[in-house]
mmCIF file of C-alpha atoms in Angstrom:
data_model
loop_
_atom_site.group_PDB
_atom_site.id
_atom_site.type_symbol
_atom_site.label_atom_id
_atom_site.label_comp_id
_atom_site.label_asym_id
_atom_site.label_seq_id
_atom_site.Cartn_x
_atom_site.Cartn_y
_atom_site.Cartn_z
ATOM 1 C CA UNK A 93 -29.351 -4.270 1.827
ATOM 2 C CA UNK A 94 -25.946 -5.283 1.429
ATOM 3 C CA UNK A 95 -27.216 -8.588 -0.133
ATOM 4 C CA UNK A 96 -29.105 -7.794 -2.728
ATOM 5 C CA UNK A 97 -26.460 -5.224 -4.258
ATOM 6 C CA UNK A 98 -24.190 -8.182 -3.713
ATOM 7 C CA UNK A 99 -26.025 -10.386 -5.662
ATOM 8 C CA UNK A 100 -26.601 -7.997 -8.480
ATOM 9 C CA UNK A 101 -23.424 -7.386 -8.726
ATOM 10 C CA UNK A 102 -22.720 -11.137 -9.596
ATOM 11 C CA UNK A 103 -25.114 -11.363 -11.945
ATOM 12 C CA UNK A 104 -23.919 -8.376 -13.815
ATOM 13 C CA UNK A 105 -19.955 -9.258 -13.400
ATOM 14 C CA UNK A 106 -21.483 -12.864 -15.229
ATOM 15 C CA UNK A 107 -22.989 -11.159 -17.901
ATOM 16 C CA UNK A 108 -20.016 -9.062 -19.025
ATOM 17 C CA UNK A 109 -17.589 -11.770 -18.830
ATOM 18 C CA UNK A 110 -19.859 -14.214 -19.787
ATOM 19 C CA UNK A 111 -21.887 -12.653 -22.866
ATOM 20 C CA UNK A 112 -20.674 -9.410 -24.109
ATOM 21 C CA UNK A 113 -17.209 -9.796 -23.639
ATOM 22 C CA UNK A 114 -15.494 -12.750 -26.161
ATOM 23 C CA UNK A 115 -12.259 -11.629 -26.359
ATOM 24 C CA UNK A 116 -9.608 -9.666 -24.263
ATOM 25 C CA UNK A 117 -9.463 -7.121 -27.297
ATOM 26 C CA UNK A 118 -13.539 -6.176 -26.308
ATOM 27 C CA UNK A 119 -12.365 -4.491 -22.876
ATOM 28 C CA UNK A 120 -12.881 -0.795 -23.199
ATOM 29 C CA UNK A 121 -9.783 0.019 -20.636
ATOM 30 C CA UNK A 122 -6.281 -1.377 -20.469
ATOM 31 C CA UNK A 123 -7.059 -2.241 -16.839
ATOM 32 C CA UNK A 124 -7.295 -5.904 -17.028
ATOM 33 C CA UNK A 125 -4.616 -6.701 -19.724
ATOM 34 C CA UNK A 126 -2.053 -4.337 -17.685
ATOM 35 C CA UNK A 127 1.170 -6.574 -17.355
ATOM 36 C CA UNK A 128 4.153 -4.491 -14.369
ATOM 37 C CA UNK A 129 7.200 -6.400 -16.042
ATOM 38 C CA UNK A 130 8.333 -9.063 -19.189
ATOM 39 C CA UNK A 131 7.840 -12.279 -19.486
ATOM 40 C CA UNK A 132 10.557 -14.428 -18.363
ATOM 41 C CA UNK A 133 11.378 -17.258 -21.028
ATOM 42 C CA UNK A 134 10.074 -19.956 -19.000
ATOM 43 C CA UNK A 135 6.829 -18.342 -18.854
ATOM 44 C CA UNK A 136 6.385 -17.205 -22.351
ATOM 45 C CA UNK A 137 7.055 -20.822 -23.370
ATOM 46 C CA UNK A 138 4.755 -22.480 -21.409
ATOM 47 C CA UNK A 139 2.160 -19.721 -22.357
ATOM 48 C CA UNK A 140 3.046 -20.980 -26.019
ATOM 49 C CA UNK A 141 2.006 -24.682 -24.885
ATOM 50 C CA UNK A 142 -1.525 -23.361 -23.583
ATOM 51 C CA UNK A 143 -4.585 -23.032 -26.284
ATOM 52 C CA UNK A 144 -5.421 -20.342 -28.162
ATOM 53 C CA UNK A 145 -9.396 -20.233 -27.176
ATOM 54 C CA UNK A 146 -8.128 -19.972 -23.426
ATOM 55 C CA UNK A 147 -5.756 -17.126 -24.021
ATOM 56 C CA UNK A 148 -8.406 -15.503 -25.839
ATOM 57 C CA UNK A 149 -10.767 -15.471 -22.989
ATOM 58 C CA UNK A 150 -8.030 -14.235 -20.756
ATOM 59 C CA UNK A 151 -8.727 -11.032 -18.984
ATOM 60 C CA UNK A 152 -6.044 -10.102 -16.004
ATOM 61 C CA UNK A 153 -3.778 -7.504 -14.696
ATOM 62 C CA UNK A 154 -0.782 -8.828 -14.018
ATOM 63 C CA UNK A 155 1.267 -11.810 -13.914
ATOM 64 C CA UNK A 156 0.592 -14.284 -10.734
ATOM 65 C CA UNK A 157 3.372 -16.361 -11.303
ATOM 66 C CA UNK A 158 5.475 -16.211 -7.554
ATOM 67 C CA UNK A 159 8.659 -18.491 -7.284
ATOM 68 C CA UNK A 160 9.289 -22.314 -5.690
ATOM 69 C CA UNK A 161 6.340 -23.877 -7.303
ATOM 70 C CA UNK A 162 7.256 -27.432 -7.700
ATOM 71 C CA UNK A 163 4.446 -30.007 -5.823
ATOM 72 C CA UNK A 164 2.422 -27.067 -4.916
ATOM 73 C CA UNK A 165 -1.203 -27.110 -4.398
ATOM 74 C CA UNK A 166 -2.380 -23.750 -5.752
ATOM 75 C CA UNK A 167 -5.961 -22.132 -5.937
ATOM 76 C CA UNK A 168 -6.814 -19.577 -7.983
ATOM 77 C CA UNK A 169 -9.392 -17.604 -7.419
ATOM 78 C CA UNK A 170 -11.459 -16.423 -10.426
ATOM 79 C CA UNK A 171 -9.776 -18.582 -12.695
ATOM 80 C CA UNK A 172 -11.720 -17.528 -15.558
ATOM 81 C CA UNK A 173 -10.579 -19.280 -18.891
ATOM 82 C CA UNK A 174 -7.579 -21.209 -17.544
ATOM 83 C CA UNK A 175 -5.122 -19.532 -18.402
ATOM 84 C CA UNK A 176 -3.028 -19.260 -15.347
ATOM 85 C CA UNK A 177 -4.498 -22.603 -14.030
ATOM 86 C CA UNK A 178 -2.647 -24.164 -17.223
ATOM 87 C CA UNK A 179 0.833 -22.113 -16.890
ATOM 88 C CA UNK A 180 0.867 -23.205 -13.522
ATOM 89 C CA UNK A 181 0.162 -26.479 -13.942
ATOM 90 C CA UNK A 182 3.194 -26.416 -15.869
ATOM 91 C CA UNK A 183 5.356 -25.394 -12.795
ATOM 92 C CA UNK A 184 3.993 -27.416 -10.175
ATOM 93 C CA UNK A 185 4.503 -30.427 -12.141
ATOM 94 C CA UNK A 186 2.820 -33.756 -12.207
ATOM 95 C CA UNK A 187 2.870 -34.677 -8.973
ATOM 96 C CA UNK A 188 1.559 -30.798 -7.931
ATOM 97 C CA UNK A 189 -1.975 -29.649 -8.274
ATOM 98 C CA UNK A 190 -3.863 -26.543 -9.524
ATOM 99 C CA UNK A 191 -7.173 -25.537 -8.488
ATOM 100 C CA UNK A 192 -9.406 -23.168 -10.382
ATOM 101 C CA UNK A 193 -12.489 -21.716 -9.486
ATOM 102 C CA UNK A 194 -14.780 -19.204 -11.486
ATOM 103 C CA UNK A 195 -18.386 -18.052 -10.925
ATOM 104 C CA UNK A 196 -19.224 -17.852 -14.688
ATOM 105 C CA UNK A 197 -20.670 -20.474 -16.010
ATOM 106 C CA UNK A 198 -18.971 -19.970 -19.515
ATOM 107 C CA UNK A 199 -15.895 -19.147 -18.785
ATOM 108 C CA UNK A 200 -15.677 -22.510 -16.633
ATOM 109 C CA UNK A 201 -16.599 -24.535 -19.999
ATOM 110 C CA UNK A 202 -13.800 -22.752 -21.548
ATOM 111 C CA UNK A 203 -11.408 -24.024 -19.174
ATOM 112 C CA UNK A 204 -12.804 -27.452 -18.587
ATOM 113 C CA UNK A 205 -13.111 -28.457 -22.213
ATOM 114 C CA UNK A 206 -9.218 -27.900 -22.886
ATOM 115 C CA UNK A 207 -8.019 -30.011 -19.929
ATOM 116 C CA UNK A 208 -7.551 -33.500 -22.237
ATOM 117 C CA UNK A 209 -5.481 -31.242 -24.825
ATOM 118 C CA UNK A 210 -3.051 -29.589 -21.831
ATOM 119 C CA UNK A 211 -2.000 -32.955 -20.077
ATOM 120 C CA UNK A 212 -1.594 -34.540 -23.630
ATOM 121 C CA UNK A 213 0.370 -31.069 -24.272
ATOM 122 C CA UNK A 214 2.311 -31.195 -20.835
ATOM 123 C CA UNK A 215 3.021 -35.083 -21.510
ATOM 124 C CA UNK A 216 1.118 -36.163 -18.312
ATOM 125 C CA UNK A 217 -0.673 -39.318 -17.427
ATOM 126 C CA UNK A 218 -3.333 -38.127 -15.352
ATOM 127 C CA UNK A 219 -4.843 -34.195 -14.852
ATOM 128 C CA UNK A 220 -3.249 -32.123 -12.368
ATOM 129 C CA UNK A 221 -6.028 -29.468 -12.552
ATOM 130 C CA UNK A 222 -9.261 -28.837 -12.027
ATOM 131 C CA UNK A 223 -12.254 -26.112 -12.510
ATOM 132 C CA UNK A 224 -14.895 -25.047 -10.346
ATOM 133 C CA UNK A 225 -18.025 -22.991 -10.936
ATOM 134 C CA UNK A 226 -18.446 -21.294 -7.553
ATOM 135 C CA UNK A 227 -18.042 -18.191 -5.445
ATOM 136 C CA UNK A 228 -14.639 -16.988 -3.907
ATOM 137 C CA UNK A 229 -16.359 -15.335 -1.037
ATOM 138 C CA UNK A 230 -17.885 -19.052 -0.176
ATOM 139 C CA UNK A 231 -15.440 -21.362 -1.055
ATOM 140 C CA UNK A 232 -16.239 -23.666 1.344
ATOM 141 C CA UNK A 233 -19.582 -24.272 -0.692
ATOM 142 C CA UNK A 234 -17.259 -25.476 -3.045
ATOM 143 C CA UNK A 235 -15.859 -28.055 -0.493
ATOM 144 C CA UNK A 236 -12.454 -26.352 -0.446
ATOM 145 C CA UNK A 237 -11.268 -27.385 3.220
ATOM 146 C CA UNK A 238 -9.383 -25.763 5.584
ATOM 147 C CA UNK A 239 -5.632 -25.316 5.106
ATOM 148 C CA UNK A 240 -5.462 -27.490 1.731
ATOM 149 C CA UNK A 241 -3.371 -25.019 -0.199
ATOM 150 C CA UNK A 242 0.269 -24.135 -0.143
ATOM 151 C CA UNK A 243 -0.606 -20.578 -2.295
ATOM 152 C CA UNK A 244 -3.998 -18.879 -3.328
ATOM 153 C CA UNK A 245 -2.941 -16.854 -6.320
ATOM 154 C CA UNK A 246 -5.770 -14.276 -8.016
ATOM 155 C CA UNK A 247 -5.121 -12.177 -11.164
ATOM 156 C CA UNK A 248 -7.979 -9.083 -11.234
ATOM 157 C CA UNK A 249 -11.144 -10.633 -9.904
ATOM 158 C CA UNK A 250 -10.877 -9.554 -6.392
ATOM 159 C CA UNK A 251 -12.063 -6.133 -7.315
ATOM 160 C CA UNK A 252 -15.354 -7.922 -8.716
ATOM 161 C CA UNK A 253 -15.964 -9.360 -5.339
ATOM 162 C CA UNK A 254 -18.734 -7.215 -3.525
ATOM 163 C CA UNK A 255 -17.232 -8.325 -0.172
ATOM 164 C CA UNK A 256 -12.986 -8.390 -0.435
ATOM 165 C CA UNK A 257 -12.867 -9.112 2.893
ATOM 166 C CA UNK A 258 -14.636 -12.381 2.579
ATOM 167 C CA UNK A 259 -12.355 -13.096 -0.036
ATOM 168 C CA UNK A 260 -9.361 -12.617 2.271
ATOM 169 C CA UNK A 261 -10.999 -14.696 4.875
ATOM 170 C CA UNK A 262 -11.487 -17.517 2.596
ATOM 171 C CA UNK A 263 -8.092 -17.045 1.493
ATOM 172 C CA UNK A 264 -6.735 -17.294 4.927
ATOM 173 C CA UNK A 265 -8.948 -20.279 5.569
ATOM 174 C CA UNK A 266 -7.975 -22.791 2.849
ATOM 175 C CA UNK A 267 -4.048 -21.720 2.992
ATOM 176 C CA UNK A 268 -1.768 -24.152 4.986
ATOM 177 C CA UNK A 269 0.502 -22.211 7.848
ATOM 178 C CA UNK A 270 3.449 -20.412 5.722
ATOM 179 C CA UNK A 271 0.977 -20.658 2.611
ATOM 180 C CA UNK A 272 1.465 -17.329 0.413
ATOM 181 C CA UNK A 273 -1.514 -15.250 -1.293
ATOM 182 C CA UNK A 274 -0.109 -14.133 -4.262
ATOM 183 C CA UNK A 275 -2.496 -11.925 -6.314
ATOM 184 C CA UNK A 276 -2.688 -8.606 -8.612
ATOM 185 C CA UNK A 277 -5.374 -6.949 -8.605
ATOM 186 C CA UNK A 278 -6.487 -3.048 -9.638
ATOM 187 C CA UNK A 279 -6.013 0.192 -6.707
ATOM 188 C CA UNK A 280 -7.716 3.497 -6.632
ATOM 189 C CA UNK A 281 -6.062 6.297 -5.334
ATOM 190 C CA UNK A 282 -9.473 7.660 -2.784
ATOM 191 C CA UNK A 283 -12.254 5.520 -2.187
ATOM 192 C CA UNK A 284 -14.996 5.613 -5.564
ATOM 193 C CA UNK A 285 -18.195 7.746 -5.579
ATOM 194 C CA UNK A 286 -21.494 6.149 -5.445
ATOM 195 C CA UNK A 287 -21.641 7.165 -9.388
ATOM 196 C CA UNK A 288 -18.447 4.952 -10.075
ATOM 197 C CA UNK A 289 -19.126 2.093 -7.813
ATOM 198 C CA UNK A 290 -22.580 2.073 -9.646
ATOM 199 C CA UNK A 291 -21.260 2.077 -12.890
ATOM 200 C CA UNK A 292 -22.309 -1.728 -14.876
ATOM 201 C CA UNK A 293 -19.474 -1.458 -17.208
ATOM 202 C CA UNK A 294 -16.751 0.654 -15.045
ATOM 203 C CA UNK A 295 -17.432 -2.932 -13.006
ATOM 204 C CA UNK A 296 -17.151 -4.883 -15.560
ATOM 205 C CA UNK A 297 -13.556 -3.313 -16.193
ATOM 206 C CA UNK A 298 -12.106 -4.040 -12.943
ATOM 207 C CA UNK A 299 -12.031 -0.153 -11.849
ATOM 208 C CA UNK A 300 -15.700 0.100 -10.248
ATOM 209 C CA UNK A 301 -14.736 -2.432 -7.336
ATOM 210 C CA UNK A 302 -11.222 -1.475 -7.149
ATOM 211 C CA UNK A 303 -10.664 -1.599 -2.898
ATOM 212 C CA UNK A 304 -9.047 2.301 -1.816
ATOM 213 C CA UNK A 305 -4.820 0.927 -2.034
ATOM 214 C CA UNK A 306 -5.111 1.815 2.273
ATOM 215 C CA UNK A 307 -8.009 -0.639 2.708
ATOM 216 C CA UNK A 308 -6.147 -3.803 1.812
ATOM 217 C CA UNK A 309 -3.191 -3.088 4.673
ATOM 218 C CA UNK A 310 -6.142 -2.949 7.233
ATOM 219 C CA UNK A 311 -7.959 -5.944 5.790
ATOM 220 C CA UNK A 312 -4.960 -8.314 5.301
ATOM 221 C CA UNK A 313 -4.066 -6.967 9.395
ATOM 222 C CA UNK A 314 -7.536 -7.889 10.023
ATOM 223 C CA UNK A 315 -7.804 -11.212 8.335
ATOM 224 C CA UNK A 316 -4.310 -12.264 10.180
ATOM 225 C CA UNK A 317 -1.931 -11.957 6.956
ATOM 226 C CA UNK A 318 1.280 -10.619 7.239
ATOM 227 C CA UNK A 319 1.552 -6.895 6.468
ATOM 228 C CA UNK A 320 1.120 -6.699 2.161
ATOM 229 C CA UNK A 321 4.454 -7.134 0.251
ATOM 230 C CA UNK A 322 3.932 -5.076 -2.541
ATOM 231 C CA UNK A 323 6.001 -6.541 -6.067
ATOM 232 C CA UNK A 324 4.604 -4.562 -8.994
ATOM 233 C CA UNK A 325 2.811 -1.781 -9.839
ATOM 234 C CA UNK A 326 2.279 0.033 -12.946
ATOM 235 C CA UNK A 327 -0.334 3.038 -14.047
ATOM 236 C CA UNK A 328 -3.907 1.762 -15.348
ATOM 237 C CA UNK A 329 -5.024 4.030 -18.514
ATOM 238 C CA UNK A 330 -8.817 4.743 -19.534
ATOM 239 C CA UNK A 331 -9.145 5.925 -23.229
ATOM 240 C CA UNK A 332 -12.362 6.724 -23.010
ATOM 241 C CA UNK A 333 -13.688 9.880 -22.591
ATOM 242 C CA UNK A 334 -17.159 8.661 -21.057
ATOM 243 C CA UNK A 335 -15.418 6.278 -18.878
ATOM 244 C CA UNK A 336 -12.762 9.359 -18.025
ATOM 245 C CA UNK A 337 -15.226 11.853 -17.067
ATOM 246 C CA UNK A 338 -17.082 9.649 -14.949
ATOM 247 C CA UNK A 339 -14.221 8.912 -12.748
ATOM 248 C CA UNK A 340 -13.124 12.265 -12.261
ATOM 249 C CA UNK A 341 -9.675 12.719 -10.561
ATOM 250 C CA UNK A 342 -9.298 9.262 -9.026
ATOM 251 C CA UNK A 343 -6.683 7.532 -10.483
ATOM 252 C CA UNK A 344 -5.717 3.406 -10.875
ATOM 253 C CA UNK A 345 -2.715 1.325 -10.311
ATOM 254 C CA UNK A 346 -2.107 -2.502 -11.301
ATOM 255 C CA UNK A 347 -0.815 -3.698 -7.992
ATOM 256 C CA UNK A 348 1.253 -7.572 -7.180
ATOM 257 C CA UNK A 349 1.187 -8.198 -3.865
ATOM 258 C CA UNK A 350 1.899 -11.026 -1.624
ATOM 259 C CA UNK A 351 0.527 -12.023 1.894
ATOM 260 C CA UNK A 352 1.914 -14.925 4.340
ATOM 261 C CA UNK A 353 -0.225 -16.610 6.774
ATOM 262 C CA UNK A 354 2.333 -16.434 9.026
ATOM 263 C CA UNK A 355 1.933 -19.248 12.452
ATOM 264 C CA UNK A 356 2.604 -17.292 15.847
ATOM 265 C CA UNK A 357 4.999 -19.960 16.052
ATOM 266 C CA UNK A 358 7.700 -18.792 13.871
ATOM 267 C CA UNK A 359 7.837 -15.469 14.755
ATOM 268 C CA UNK A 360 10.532 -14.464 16.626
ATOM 269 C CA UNK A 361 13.279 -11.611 16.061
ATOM 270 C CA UNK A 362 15.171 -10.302 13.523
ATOM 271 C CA UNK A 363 17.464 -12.080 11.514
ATOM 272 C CA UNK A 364 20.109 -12.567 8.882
ATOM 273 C CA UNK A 365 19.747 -14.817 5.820
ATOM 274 C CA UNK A 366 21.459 -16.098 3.250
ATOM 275 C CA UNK A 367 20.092 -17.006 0.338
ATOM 276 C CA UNK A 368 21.161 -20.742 -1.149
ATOM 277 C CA UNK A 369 20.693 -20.309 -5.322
ATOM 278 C CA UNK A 370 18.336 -23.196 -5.379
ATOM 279 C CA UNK A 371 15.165 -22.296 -7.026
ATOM 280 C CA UNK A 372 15.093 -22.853 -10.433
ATOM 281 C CA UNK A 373 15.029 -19.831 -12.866
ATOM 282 C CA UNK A 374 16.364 -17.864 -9.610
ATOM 283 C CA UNK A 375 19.895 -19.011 -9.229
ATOM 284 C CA UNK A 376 21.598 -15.745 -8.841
ATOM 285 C CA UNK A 377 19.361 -13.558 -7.318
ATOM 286 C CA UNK A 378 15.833 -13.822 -5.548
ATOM 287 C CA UNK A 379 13.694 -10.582 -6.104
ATOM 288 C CA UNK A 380 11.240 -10.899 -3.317
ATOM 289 C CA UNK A 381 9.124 -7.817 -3.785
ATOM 290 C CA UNK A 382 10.275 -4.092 -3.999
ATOM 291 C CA UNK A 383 12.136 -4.116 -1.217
ATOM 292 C CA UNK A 384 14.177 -7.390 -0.934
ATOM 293 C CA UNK A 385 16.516 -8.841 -3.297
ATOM 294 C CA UNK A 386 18.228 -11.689 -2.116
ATOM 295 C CA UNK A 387 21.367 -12.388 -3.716
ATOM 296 C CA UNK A 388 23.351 -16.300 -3.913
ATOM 297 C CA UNK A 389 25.321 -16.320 -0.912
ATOM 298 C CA UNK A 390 24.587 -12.555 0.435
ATOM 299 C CA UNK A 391 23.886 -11.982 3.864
ATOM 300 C CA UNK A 392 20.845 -9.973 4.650
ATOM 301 C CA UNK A 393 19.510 -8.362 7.546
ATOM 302 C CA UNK A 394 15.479 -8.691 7.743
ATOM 303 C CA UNK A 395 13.306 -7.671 10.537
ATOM 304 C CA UNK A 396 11.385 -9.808 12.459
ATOM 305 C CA UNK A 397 8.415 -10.267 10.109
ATOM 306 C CA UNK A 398 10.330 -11.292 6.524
ATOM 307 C CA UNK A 399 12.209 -13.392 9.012
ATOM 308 C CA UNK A 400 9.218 -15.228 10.058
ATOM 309 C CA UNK A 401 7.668 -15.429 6.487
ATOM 310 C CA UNK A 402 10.863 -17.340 5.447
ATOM 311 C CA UNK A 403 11.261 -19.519 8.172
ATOM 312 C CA UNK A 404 7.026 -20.391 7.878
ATOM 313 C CA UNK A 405 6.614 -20.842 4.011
ATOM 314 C CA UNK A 406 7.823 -23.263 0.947
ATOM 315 C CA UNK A 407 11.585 -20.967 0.793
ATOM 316 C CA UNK A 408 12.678 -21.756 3.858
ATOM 317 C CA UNK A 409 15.031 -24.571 2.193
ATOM 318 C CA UNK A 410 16.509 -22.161 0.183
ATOM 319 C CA UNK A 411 17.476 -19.913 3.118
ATOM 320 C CA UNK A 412 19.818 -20.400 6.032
ATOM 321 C CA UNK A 413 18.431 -17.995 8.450
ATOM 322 C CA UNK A 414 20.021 -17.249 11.734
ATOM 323 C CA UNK A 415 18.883 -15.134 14.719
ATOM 324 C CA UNK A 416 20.422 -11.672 15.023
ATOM 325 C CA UNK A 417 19.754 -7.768 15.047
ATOM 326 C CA UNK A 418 18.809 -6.650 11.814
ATOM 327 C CA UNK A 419 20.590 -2.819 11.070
ATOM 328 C CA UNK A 420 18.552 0.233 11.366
ATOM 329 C CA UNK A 421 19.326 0.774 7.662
ATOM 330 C CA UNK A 422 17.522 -2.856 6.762
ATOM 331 C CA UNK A 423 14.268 -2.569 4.968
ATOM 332 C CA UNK A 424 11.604 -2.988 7.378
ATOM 333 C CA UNK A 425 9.075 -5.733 6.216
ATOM 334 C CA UNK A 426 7.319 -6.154 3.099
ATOM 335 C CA UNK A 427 6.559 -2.854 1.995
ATOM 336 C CA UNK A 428 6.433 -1.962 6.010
ATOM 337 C CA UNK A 429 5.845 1.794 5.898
ATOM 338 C CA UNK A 430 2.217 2.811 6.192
ATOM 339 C CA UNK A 431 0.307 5.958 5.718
ATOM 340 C CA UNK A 432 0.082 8.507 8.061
ATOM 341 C CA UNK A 433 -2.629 10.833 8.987
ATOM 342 C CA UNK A 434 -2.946 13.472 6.331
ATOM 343 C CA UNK A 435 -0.555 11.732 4.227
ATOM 344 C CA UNK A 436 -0.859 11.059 0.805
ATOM 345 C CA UNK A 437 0.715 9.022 -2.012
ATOM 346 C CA UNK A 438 3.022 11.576 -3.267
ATOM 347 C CA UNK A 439 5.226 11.180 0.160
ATOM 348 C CA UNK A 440 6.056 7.636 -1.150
ATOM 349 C CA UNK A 441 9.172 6.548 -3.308
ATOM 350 C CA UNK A 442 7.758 5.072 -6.722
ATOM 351 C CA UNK A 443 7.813 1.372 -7.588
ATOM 352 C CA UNK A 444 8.045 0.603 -11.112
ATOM 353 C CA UNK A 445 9.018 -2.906 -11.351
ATOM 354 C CA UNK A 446 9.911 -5.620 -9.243
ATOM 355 C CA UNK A 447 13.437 -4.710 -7.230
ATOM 356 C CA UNK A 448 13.427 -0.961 -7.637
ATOM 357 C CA UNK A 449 13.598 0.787 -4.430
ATOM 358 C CA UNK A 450 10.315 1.905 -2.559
ATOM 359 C CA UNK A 451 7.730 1.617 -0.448
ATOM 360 C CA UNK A 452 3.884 1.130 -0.798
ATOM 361 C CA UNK A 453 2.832 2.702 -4.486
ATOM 362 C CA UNK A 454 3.776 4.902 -6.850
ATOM 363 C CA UNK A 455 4.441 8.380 -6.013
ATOM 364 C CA UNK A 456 2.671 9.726 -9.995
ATOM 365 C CA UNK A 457 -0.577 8.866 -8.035
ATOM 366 C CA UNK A 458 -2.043 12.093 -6.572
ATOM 367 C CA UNK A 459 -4.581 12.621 -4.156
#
């Protein structure tokens, strides 16, 4: 039965993106134009470089934008318009390569059609992206190989995916060892009714398929990522009363998160690093997620798992990292505490932006 539903699903999710919706002002819910922090000036000037029919067809939740870009290969999945294929393309440079892929047919056009205007924009000889029409539960039907990528980014289609832990899967697939998956995506608070995760337009605005904020620990464990880093998060409103009533007392959280595939190879025990000052934009400080900043020059106790995550993936130039006990005061992991039994959110610190102290999501969220 599962099938079927799936299937339906897709074709509805088409339709709304595809036909009724034309513009991001159309959405009914602030849930997919929900941005956790501002701009940095980099970003909002290569936003002003990309077209105006592509930002117009933008619908997303956050801002999917990590660090240490340059020569990447990058997927991202539901790329919808282009939007973030474009800023990205942007950072990777020339020589890097951005990969989008989008199961609606017309937001694919959308993207496609403004590739000669970017590289004239960008000043580059040849494309460094390209668009897909495909699925991102099957993206090897697409012919994306194994391990191909250095990061799989994804800004608020996940939730539209029937099967999220397909997604993850082909996530983990296509992403070299060390490769990051760097995504925001929407959170509810319980796991949704049968009358919400019914509901054509409540999946249409991201909140419908939005995975239960527990789930995605216990997929990403399952899948074989490292435990979630969480960066961002920031409170989803509805505004409208139909909408509202459905949904009841569930609430929804804009969540940035990032997941290593981490080889077996590189982990070891803690550690202290230092970071160097050498990414661009980053110079004095690193903000990692909400619980490591990494400072020029600043030694750092990490546990074992962030020290495996930067000795696997594209910072570990910008680190010297060195065996040692980390402190029992050190943060443990990326966002390493985890429910309990009988726990609920309002035991955990609040996250507001990137850097402020916490744990896994904000503590306004009730149960």
């Amino acid at each position: 039965m599962a099938a079927p539903r799936g299937e339906q699903t897709h074709r509805e999710v088409q339709d709304y993106y595809g036909k009724e919706l034309q513009k991001s002002e159309d959405l009914k819910t602030n849930a997919c134009v929900t941005l956790a922090r501002p701009l940095p000036k980099s970003v909002r000037e290569a936003l002003e470089r990309v077209h105006e029919e592509v930002l117009a067809r933008y619908y997303g939740c956050g801002l999917v934008i990590p660090e240490c870009l340059a020569l990447c290969r990058i997927l991202d999945l539901g790329s919808g318009s282009g939007r973030d294929c474009y800023l990205l393309s942007q950072l990777v440079g020339e020589q890097g390569h951005v990969t989008g892929i989008d199961m609606t047919e017309g937001q694919v056009e959308v993207a496609k059609k403004h590739i000669a205007y970017h590289m004239d924009k960008f000043g580059y000889q040849k494309p460094n992206v390209e668009f897909l029409q495909g699925y991102m539960e099957k993206l090897g039907d697409a012919g994306l190989a194994d391990e191909s990528y250095d990061i799989v980014i994804s800004n608020c289609v996940i939730n539209l995916a029937p099967d999220k832990r397909a997604v993850l899967r082909e996530a983990y697939r296509v992403l070299k060892p060390g490769g990051e998956m760097y995504f925001s995506d929407v959170y509810a608070s319980q796991r949704l009714s049968e009358a919400v995760r019914k509901h054509r337009v409540l999946w249409g605005e991201c909140l419908a398929g939005a995975l239960y904020w527990r789930d995605l620990y216990s997929i990403a464990e399952e899948v074989g990522f490292s435990t979630p880093c969480l960066v961002t998060a920031s409170p989803i409103t509805i505004g409208d009363k139909e909408l509202e009533g459905i949904i009841g007392d569930c609430r929804f959280v804009s969540a940035t998160f990032r997941l290593f595939k981490v080889p077996g190879s590189s982990r070891a025990g803690p550690g202290q690093v230092i970071y160097n000052g050498g990414i661009v934009g980053h110079e004095q400080e690193l903000v990692f997620d909400a619980n490591f900043t990494f400072k020029e020059g600043e030694v750092v106790d990490v546990d074992a798992e962030m020290a495996a995550i930067l000795r696997s993936s594209r910072f570990a130039e910008e680190f010297l990292i060195r065996a040692g006990g980390a402190n029992a005061d050190a943060p443990q992991g990326c966002c390493r505490k985890r429910a309990k039994a009988g726990e609920d959110l309002r035991s955990l610190p609040a996250v507001g932006a990137a850097g402020s102290p916490g744990s896994c999501l904000p503590s306004r969220w009730h149960l």
